[in-house]
Coordinates of C-alpha atoms in Angstrom, one line a residue:
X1 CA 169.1 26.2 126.1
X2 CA 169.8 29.9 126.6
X3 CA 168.4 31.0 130.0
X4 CA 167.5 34.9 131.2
X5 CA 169.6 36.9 133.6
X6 CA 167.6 38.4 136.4
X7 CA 168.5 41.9 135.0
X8 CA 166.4 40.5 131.7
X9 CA 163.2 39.6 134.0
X10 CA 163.3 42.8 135.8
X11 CA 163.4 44.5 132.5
X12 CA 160.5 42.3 131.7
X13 CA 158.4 43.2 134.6
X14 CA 159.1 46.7 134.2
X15 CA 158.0 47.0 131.1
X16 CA 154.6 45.3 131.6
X17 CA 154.1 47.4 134.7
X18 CA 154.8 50.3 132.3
X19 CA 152.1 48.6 129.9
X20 CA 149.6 48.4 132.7
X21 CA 149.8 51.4 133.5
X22 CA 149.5 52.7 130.0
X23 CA 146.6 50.6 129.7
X24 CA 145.0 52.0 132.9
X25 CA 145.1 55.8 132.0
X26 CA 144.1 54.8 128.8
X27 CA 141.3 53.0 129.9
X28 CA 140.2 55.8 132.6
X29 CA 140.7 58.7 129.9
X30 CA 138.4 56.3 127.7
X31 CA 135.8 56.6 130.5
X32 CA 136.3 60.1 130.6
X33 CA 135.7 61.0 127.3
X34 CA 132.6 58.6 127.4
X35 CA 130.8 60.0 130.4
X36 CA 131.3 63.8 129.6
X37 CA 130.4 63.2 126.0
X38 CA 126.7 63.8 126.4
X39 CA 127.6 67.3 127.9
X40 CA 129.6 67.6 125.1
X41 CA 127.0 66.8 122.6
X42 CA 124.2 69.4 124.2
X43 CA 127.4 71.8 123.6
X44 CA 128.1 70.9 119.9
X45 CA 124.1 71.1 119.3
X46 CA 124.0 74.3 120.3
X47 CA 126.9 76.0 118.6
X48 CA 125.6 74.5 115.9
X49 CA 121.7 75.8 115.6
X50 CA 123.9 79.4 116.0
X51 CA 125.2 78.8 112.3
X52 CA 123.6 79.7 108.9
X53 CA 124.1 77.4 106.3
X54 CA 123.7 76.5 102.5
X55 CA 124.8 74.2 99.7
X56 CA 127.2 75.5 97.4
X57 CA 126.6 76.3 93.5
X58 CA 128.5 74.7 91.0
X59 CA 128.3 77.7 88.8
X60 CA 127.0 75.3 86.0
X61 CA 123.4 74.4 85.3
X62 CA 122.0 70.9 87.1
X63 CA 119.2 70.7 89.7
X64 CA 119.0 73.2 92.3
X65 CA 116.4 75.9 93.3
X66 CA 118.5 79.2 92.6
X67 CA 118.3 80.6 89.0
X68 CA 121.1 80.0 86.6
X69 CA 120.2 80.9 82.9
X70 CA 117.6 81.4 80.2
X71 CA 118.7 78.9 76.9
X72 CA 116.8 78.2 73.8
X73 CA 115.0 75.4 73.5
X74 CA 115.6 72.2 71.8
X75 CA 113.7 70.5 69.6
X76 CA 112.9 67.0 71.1
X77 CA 112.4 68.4 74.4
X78 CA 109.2 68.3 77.2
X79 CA 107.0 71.4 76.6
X80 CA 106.5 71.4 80.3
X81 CA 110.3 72.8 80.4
X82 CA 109.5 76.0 78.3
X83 CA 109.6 79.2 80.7
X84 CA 106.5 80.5 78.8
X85 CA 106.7 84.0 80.4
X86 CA 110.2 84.5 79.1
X87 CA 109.6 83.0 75.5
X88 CA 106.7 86.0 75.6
X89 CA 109.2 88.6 74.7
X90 CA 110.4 87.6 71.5
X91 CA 110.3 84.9 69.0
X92 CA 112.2 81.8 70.7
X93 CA 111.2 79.2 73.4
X94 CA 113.0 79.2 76.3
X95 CA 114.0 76.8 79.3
X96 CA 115.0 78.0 82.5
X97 CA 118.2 76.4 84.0
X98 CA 118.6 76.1 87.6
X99 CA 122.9 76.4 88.9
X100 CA 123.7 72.6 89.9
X101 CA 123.9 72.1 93.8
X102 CA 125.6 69.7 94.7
X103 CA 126.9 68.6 98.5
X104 CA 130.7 68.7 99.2
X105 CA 132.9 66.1 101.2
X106 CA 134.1 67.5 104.3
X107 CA 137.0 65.5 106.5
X108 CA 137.3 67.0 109.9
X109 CA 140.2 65.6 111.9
X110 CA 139.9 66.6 115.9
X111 CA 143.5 66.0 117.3
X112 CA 143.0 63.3 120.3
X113 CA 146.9 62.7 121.3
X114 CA 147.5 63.1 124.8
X115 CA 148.9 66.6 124.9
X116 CA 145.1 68.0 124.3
X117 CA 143.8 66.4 127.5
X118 CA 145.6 69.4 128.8
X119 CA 143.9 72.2 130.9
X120 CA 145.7 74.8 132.9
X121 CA 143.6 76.7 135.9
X122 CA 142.9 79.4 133.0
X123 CA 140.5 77.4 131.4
X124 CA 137.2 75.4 132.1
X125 CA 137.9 72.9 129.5
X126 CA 140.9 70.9 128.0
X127 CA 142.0 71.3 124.4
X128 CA 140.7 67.9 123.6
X129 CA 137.3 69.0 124.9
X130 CA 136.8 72.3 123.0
X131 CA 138.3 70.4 119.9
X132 CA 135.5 67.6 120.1
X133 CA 132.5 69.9 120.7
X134 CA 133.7 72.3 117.3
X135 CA 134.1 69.4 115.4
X136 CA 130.7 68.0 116.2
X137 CA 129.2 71.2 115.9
X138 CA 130.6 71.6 112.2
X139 CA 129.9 68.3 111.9
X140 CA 126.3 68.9 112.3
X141 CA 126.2 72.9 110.5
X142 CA 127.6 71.3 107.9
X143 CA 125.4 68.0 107.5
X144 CA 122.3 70.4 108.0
X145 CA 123.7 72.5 105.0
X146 CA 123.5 69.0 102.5
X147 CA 127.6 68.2 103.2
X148 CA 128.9 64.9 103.8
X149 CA 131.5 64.5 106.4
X150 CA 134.0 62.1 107.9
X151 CA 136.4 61.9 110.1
X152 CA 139.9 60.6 108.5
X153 CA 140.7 56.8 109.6
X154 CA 137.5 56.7 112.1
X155 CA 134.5 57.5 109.9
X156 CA 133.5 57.4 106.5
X157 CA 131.6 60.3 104.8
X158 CA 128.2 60.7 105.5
X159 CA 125.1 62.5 105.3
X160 CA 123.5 61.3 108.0
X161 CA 121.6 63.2 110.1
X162 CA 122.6 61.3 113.3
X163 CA 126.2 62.2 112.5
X164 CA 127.3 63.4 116.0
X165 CA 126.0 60.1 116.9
X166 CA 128.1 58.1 115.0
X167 CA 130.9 60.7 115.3
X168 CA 130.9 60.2 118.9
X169 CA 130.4 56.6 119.1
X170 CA 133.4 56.4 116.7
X171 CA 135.4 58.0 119.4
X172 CA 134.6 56.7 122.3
X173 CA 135.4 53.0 120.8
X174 CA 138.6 53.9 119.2
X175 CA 141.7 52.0 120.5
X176 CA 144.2 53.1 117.8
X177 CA 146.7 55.4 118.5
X178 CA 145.7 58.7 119.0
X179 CA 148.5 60.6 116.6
X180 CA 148.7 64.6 116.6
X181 CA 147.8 64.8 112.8
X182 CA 145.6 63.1 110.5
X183 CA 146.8 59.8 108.6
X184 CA 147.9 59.8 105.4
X185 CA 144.9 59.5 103.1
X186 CA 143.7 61.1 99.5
X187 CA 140.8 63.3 99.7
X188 CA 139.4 64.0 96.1
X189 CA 140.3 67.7 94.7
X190 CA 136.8 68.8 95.3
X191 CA 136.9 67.8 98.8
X192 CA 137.6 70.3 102.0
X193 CA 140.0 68.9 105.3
X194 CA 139.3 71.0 108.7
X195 CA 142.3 70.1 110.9
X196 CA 141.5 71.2 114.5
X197 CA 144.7 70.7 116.6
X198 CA 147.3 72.6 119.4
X199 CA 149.8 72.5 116.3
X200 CA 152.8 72.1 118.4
X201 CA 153.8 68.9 116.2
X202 CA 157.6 69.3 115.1
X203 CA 157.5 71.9 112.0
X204 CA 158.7 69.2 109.5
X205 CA 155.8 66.6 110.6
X206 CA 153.0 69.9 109.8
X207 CA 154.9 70.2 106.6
X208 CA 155.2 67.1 105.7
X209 CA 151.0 66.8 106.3
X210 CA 150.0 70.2 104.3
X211 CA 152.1 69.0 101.1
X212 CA 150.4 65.0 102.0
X213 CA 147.2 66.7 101.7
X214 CA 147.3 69.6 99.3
X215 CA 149.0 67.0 96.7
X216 CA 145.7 66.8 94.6
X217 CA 144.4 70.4 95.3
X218 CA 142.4 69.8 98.6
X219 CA 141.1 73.0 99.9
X220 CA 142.3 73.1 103.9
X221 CA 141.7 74.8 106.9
X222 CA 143.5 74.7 109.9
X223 CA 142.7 75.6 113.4
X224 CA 144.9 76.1 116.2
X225 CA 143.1 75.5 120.2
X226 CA 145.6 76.5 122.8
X227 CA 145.3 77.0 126.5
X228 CA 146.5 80.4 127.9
X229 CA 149.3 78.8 129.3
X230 CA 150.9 77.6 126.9
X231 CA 150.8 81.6 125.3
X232 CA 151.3 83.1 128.9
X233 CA 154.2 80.5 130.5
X234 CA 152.3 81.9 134.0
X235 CA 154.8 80.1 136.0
X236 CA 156.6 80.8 139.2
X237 CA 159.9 79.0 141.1
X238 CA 160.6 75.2 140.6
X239 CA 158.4 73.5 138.3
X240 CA 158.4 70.0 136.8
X241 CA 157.2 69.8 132.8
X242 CA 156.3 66.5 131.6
X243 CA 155.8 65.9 128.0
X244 CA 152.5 63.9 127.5
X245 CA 153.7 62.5 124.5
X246 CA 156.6 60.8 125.5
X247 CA 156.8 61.2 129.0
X248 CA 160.1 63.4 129.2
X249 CA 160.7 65.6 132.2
X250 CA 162.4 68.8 132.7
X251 CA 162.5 71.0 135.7
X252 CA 163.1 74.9 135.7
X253 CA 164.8 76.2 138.9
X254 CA 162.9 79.5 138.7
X255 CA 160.5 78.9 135.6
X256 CA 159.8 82.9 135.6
X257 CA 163.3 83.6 134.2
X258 CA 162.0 81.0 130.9
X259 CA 159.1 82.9 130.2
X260 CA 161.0 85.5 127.7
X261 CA 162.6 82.5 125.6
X262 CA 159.9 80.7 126.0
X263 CA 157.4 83.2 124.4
X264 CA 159.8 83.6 121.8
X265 CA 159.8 79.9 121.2
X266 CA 156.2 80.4 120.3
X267 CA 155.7 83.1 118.2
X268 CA 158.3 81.4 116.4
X269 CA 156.8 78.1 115.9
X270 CA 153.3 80.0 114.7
X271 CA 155.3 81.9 112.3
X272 CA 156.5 79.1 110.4
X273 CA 153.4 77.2 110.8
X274 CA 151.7 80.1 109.0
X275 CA 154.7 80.2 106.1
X276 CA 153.9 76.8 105.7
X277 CA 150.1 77.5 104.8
X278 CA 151.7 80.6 102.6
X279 CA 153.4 77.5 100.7
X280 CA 149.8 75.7 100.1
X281 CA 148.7 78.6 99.3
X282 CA 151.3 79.1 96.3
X283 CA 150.5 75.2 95.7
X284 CA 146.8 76.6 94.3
X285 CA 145.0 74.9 97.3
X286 CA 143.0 77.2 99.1
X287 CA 144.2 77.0 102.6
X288 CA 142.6 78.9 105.9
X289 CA 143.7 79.6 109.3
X290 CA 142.2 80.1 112.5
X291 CA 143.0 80.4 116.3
X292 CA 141.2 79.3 119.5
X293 CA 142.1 80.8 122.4
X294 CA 140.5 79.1 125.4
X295 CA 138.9 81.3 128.0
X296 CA 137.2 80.6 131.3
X297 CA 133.4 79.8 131.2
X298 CA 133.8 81.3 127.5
X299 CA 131.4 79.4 125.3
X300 CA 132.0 78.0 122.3
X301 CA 131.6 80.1 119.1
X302 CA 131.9 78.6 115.2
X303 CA 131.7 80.9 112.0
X304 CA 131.7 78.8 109.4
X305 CA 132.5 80.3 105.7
X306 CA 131.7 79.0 102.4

């Protein structure tokens, strides 16, 4: 009967004090998120009812209310169709066509992972805050406009016009793992993906994602949301950096002397993120990009672009 060695039973207990801790923060974040998220609703709301909307043409006749074309007649056909005042002017009947409107898919993914609970003293809010209240708001522009949305692996699309509701229910329920970029999933060609997110996931995982989701010819947009720190490394003397991914530390002796490096590191990692969006561009999806730069007591501001 094979026994366990005490150094086993302290591993043991160390790891499920390590899990109940995990558990905890989780837990308390959980109760974070769900407590602020009417705030963050009324906030969503409101950028939203800012924001002009429509459906999009299909550039081909089918029910709508904007004018398309004039065609002849056929034979067979209701007389209630003819466009009477057109058919005046010469010797044929004519029908006038409406262009085909038709509602698009939208998948918006907000990045939850841990490293978007973040918020320096710059800013009022964290990442994950400002994340959630633009992709309610678009959720809501865009379900106003006749779009169906969903969030990938939470929601499916809909059209409803409760959809922060359901939206932020979704969230605040989730237990899965809360991963820096969307799940691997097919959107249908016609279908649009808004990926709001810090983007500081290793350059390989973002280009492994763009090509995952541009394999069909997805249109894409990406959005960055940074805190001025992370741009401005506004540090001074010894400082301890914790990773909240993973939980690794590293401590600068006089953290002003990495702000040059550092900076580079940055501009750096946003450069090739951008090539990257060059390369689903070539790919013939259409691919956008924007940047967030959080402020203090700025509000929230959405232009969204057919």
């Amino acid at each position: 009967m094979a026994t366990e060695s005490p150094s086993s039973h302290s591993r043991v207990r160390q790891r499920a004090y390590q899990d109940g801790v995990a558990v905890g923060r989780a837990s308390g974040e959980g109760r974070t998120l769900a407590a602020s998220m009417p705030r963050l609703i009324l906030e969503a709301r409101r950028v939203a009812a800012t924001v002009i909307h429509g459906l999009h043409g299909r550039r081909r006749a089918g029910p709508g209310e904007n004018f398309w074309q004039y065609r002849r007649f056929v034979s067979g056909e209701p007389a209630s169709r003819v466009d009477w005042r057109r058919s005046a002017r010469d010797d044929h009947l004519y029908v006038r066509e409406q262009e085909w409107e038709a509602a698009h898919t939208v998948w918006i993914w907000p990045d939850r992972s841990p490293s978007m609970n973040f918020a320096s003293s710059l800013a009022r809010d964290t990442k994950l805050y400002r994340t959630l209240v633009i992709a309610l708001a678009l959720a809501e522009v865009l379900v106003e406009g006749g779009e169906r949305v969903g969030i990938p692996g939470l929601t499916r699309p809909t059209g409803s016009r409760n959809v922060i509701k359901r939206i932020a229910q979704a969230i605040v329920v989730d237990r899965d793992e809360r991963t820096s970029l969307p799940p691997n999933f097919a959107p249908s060609p016609l279908a649009e993906v808004v990926l709001l997110s810090d983007l500081w996931s290793d350059i390989a995982d973002v280009r492994r994602t763009i090509a995952q989701l541009s394999g069909n010819g997805t249109h894409g947009h990406i959005v960055q949301i940074v805190d001025p720190a992370e741009e401005t490394f506004p540090y001074w003397g010894r400082i301890e950096f914790i990773e909240p991914e993973d939980g690794r530390r590293i401590t600068a002796g006089r953290a002003e002397n990495w702000r040059a490096d550092y900076g580079a590191q940055i501009a750096q990692h946003r450069a090739c993120s951008a090539s990257e969006l060059l390369l689903a561009l070539h790919a013939r999806i259409g691919a956008g990009a924007a940047y967030e730069r959080m402020q203090p007591q700025a509000p929230t501001r959405l232009a969204v672009t057919a």
